[in-house]
Structure formats: structure tokens, C-alpha cells
Short mmCIF file of C-alpha atoms and ligand atoms in Angstrom, two decimals:
data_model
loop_
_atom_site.label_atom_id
_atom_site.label_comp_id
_atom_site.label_asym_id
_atom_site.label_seq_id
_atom_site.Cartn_x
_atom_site.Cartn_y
_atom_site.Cartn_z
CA UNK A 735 36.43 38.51 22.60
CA UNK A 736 40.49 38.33 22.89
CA UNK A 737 42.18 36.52 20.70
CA UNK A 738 45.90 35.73 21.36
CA UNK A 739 48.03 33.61 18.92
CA UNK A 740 49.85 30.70 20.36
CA UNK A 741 51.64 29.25 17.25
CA UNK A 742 50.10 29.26 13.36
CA UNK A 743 46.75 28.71 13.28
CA UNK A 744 46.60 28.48 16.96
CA UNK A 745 45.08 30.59 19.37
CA UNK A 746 43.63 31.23 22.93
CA UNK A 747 40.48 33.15 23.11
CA UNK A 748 39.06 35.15 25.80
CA UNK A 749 35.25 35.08 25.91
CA UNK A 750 33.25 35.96 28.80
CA UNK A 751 35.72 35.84 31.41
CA UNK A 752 36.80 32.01 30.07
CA UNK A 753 39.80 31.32 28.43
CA UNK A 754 39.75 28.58 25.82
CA UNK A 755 42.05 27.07 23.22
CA UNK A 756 41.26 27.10 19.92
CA UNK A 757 42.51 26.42 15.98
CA UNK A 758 41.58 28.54 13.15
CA UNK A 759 39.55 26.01 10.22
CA UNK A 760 37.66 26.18 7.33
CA UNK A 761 36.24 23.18 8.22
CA UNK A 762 32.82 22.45 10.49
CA UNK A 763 32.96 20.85 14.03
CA UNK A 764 34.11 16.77 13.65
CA UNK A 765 33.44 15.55 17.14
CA UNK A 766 30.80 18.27 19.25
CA UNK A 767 33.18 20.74 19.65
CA UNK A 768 32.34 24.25 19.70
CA UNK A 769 32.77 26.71 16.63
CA UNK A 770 33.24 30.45 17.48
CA UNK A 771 33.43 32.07 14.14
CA UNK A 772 36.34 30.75 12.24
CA UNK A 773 37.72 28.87 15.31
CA UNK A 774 37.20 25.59 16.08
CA UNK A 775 37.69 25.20 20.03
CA UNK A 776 39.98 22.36 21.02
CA UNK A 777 39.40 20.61 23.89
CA UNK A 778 41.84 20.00 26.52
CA UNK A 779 39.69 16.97 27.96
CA UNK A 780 39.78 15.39 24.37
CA UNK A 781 42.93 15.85 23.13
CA UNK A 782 46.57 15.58 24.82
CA UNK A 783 47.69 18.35 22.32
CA UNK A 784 45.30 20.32 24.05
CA UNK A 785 46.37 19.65 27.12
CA UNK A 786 49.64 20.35 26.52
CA UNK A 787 49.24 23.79 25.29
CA UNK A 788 47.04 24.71 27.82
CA UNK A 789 49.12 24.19 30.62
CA UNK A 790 51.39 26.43 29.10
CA UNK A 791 54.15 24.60 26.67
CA UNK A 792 54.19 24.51 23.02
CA UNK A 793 55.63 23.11 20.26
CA UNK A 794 56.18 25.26 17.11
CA UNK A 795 54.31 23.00 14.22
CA UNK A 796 55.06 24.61 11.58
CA UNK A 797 52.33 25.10 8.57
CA UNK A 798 54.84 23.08 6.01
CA UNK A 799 55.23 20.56 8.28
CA UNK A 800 54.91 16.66 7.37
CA UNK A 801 53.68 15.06 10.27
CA UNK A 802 53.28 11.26 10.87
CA UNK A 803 50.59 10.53 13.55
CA UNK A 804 50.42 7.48 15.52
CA UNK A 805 47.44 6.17 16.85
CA UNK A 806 44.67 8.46 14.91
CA UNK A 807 41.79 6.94 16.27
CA UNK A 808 38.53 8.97 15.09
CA UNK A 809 40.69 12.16 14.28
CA UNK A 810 39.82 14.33 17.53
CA UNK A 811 43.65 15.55 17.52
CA UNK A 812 44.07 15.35 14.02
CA UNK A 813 41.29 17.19 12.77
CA UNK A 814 43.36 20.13 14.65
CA UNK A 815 47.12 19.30 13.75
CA UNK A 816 45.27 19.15 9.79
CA UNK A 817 44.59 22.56 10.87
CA UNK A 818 47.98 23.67 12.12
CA UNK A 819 49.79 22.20 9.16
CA UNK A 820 47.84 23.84 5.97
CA UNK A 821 50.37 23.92 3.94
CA UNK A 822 52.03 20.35 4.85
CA UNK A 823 50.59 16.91 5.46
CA UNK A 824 49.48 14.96 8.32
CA UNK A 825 50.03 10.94 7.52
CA UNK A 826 47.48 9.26 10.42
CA UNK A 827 48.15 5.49 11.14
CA UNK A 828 45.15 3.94 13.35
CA UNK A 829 44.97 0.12 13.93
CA UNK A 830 41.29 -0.48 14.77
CA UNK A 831 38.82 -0.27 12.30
CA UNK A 832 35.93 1.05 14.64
CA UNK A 833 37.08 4.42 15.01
CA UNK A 834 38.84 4.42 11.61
CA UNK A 835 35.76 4.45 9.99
CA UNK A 836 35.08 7.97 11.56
CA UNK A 837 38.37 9.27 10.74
CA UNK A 838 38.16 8.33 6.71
CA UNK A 839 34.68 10.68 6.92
CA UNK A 840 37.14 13.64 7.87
CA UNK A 841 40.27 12.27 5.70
CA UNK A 842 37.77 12.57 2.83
CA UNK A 843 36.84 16.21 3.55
CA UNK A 844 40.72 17.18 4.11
CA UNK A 845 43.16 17.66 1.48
CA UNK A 846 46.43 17.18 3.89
CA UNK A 847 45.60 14.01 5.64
CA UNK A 848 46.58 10.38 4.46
CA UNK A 849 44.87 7.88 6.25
CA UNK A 850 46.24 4.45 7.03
CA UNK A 851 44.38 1.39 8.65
CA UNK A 852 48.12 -0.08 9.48
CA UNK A 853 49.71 -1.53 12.64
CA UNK A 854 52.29 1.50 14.02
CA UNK A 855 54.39 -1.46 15.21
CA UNK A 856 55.24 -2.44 11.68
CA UNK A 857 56.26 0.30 10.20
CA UNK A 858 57.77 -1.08 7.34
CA UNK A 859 54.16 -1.69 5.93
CA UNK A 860 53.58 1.67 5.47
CA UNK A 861 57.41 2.87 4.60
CA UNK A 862 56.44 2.90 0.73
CA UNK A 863 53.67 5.54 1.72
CA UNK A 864 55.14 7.81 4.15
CA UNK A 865 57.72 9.70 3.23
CA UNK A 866 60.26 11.50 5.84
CA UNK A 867 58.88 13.79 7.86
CA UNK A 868 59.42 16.63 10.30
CA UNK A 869 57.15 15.52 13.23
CA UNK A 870 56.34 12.24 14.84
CA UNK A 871 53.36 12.47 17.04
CA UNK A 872 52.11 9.19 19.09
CA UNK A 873 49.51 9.08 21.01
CA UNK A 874 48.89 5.12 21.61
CA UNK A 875 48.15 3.19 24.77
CA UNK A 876 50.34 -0.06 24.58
CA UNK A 877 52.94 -1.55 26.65
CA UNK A 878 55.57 -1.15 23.75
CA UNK A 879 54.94 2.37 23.23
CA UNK A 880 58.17 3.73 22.95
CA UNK A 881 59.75 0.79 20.97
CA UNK A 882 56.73 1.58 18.27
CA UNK A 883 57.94 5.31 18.83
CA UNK A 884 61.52 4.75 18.20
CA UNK A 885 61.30 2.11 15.76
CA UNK A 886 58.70 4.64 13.56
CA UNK A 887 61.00 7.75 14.28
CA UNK A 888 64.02 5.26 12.90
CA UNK A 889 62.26 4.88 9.87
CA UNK A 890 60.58 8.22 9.08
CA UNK A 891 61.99 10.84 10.99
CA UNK A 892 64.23 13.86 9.05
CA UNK A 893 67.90 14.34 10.61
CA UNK A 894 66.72 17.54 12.50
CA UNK A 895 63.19 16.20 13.29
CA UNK A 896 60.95 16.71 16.40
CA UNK A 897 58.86 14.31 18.12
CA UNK A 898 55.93 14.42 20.57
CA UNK A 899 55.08 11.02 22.95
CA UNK A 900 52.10 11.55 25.04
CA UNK A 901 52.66 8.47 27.81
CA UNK A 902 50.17 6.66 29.59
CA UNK A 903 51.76 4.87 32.81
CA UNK A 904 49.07 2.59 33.32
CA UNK A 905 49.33 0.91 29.97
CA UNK A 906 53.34 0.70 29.99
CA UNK A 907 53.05 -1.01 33.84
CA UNK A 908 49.86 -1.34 36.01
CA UNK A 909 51.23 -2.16 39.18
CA UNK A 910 54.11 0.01 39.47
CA UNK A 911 54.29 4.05 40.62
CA UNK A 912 53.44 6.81 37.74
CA UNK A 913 56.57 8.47 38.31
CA UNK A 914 59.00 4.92 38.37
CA UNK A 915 57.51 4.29 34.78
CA UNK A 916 57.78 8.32 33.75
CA UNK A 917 61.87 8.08 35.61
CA UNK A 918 62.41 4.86 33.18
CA UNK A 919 60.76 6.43 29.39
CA UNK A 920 62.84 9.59 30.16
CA UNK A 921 65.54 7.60 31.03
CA UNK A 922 65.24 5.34 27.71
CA UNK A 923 64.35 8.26 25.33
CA UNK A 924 67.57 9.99 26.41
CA UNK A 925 68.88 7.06 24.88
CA UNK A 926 68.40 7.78 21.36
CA UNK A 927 66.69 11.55 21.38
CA UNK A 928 67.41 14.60 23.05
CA UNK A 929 64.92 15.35 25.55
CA UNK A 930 63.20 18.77 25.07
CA UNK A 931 60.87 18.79 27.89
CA UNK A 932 58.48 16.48 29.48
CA UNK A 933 55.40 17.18 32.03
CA UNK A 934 52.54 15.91 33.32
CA UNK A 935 48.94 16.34 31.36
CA UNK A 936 47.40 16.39 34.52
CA UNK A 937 44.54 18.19 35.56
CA UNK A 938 43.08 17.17 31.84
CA UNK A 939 44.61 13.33 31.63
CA UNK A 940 45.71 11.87 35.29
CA UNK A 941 48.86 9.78 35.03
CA UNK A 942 50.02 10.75 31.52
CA UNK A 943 52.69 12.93 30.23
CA UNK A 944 54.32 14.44 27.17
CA UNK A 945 57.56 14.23 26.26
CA UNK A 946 58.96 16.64 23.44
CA UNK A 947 62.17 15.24 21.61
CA UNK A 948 64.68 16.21 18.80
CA UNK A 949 66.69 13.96 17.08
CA UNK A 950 70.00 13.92 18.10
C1 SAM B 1060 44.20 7.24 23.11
S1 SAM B 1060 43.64 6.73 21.55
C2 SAM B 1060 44.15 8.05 20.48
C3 SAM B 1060 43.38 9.33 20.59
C4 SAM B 1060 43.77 10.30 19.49
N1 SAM B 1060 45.21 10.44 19.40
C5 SAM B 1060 43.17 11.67 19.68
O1 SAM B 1060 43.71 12.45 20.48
O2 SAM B 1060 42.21 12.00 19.00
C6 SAM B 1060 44.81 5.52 21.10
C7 SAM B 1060 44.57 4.91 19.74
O3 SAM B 1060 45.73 4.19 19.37
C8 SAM B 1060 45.30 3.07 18.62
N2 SAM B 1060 46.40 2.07 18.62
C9 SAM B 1060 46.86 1.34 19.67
N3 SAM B 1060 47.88 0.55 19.29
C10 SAM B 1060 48.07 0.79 17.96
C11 SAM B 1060 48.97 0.28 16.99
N4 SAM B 1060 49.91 -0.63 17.31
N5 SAM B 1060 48.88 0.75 15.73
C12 SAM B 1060 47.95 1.68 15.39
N6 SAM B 1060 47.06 2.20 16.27
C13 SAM B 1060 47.12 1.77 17.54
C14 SAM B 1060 44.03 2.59 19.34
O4 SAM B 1060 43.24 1.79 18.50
C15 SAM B 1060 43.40 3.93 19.71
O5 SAM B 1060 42.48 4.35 18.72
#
């Protein structure tokens, strides 16, 4: 087994002529995924994050990092960016109290995440819990996606922050082409962020992509 190191806490490992990604946890499996000793293996299929890093770009989440996630649902992603972030805190906002009721079951057994059954469109309900942070991650399939992202990155994100916006076409615009909405969110980000980089999460999630900005 090879075992390669990709940023803290995670790696890609080699085993049996397949390459998979992976975080390093104390913690047991939280949604069927595979553990290989100490790793837990994180699956591109299941999680943008996963996606992203697979295909070959990463963002350098540091392990004193205070992240604010948007759009939590059960925890698939967050039970890995807990991971990444041992030494920091990962503030999880989900809307719908379905999957939320998953998510508390792994909140519970983690010491770094703060759950919150809130609206990420209001962010001022939650602004006397969250405090500023160094990453704003969103993964959340509504037409106002990146008004929710600004409007949340307004309120929490540090001066020199980072942010991560995983963008699904379909919900921003139905009809129109993939690439017109993509053209337009780039277009609008540049607005108010500096664009990092942006790609598509294809083969893993067809017509989505990430885009990785800094505040400006
Ligand atoms: C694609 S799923 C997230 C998957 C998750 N990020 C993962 O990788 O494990 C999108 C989630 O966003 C939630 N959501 C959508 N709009 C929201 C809002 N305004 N506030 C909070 N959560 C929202 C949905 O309920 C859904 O659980």
C-alpha cells in the first residue's frame, strides 16, 4: 500500500493497482465508506470535495482552520473537512431537518463541529454563533446560490479568507446551457472575490463545478 499526502490529514492511497482518496480519522465509517486502517476513504461520487481533489486541484485547509459549511446535509463532506481541520472548527448550517437528524449523530461524536438547523440565506440568525472564519464552503442546490454565498462570506468571512462554491447549473437555470450559467457565476464572483480557479466536477458530478475564491 502507497500512501501519498495531499494536504494535512489528506492522502491518496495506492492499493492493489487502485488509487483512492482518503482522510486520516479517529473516527469509524459515518455513511458506508470504506476504512483502511486509520483512513477513512472519501468518495469522489459522494462528495464534491472529493471530486475536486481527485481530479487533481487542492485547496490547502489548514488544521487551525474555522470553517463555515453551507448546506451540511447528513455530514458526508463534513465528516472529512472535521477531519482535515483537527485543530480548528467546522460550523455546519443545514436547512432540512431529515438529513439533519443524521448529521447531529456525528456532531455529537465530534468535538470540532457546531451544528445548526438554520436557513444559509439568513445569515444573520446564526451571526451570534459563528464567529469569523477562514473558509466558507457551500455546497447547496438553489437558484440564489451565490447571493446566499456572498451574503454569508459578507458576514463571516476573515479579510484574507478563502472560499469554495461547488455550482450546480441545473438548479441556478434549467433551460439554459451549463457553460452560459458557469460564464455568468464566474463572471459575478469576479465581482466581489478574486477568482482562484474554477473546473468542472465532471466525471464524478455532470454539470457542476467548483470555484475557489479569496477575498479581495
Ligand atoms: C447537495 S446537498 C449537500 C451535500 C453535502 N454538502 C455533502 O457533500 O455531504 C445540499 C444540501 O443543502 C441544503 N440546503 C439547500 N438550501 C439551503 C439553505 N437555504 N439553507 C441551508 N441548507 C440548505 C439541502 O437541504 C441539502 O441537504
Amino acid at each position: 500500500m502507497k500512501v501519498r499526502e495531499v494536504i494535512h490529514n489528506v492522502y491518496f492511497i495506492e492499493k492493489d493497482g487502485v488509487r483512492i482518496l482518503a482522510t486520516k480519522s479517529k473516527y469509524g465509517s459515518h455513511y458506508g465508506e470504506r476504512k483502511i486502517g486509520e483512513y477513512r476513504e472519501w468518495i469522489p461520487s459522494r462528495s464534491k470535495l472529493s471530486a475536486m481533489f481527485m481530479k487533481g486541484y487542492k485547496v490547502d485547509i489548514k488544521p487551525n482552520w474555522k470553517v463555515l459549511y453551507l448546506g451540511a446535509a447528513s455530514g458526508t463532506t463534513v465528516s472529512h473537512v472535521a477531519d482535515i481541520v483537527d485543530r480548528g472548527v467546522v460550523y455546519a448550517v443545514e436547512y432540512s431537518a431529515k438529513p439533519f437528524a443524521k448529521f447531529l449523530e456525528l456532531a455529537r461524536e465530534r468535538r470540532n463541529i457546531v451544528p445548526l438547523l438554520q436557513d444559509a440565506s439568513k445569515p444573520w440568525k446564526y451571526s451570534g454563533i459563528v464567529e469569523k472564519v477562514d473558509f466558507v464552503y457551500q455546497d447547496i442546490a438553489q437558484k440564489n446560490q451565490i447571493e446566499i454565498f456572498e451574503d454569508n462570506a459578507r458576514f463571516f468571512l476573515k479579510e484574507e479568507g478563502e472560499g469554495l462554491i461547488m455550482v450546480k447549473a441545473r438548479s441556478i437555470d434549467s433551460t439554459a446551457d451549463p457553460e452560459d450559467v458557469f460564464k455568468n457565476v464566474i463572471r459575478r464572483l469576479k465581482e466581489s472575490f478574486k477568482v482562484v480557479a474554477h473546473d468542472t466536477l465532471e466525471p464524478y458530478h455532470k454539470d457542476h463545478i467548483f470555484v475557489h475564491v479569496k477575498k479581495q
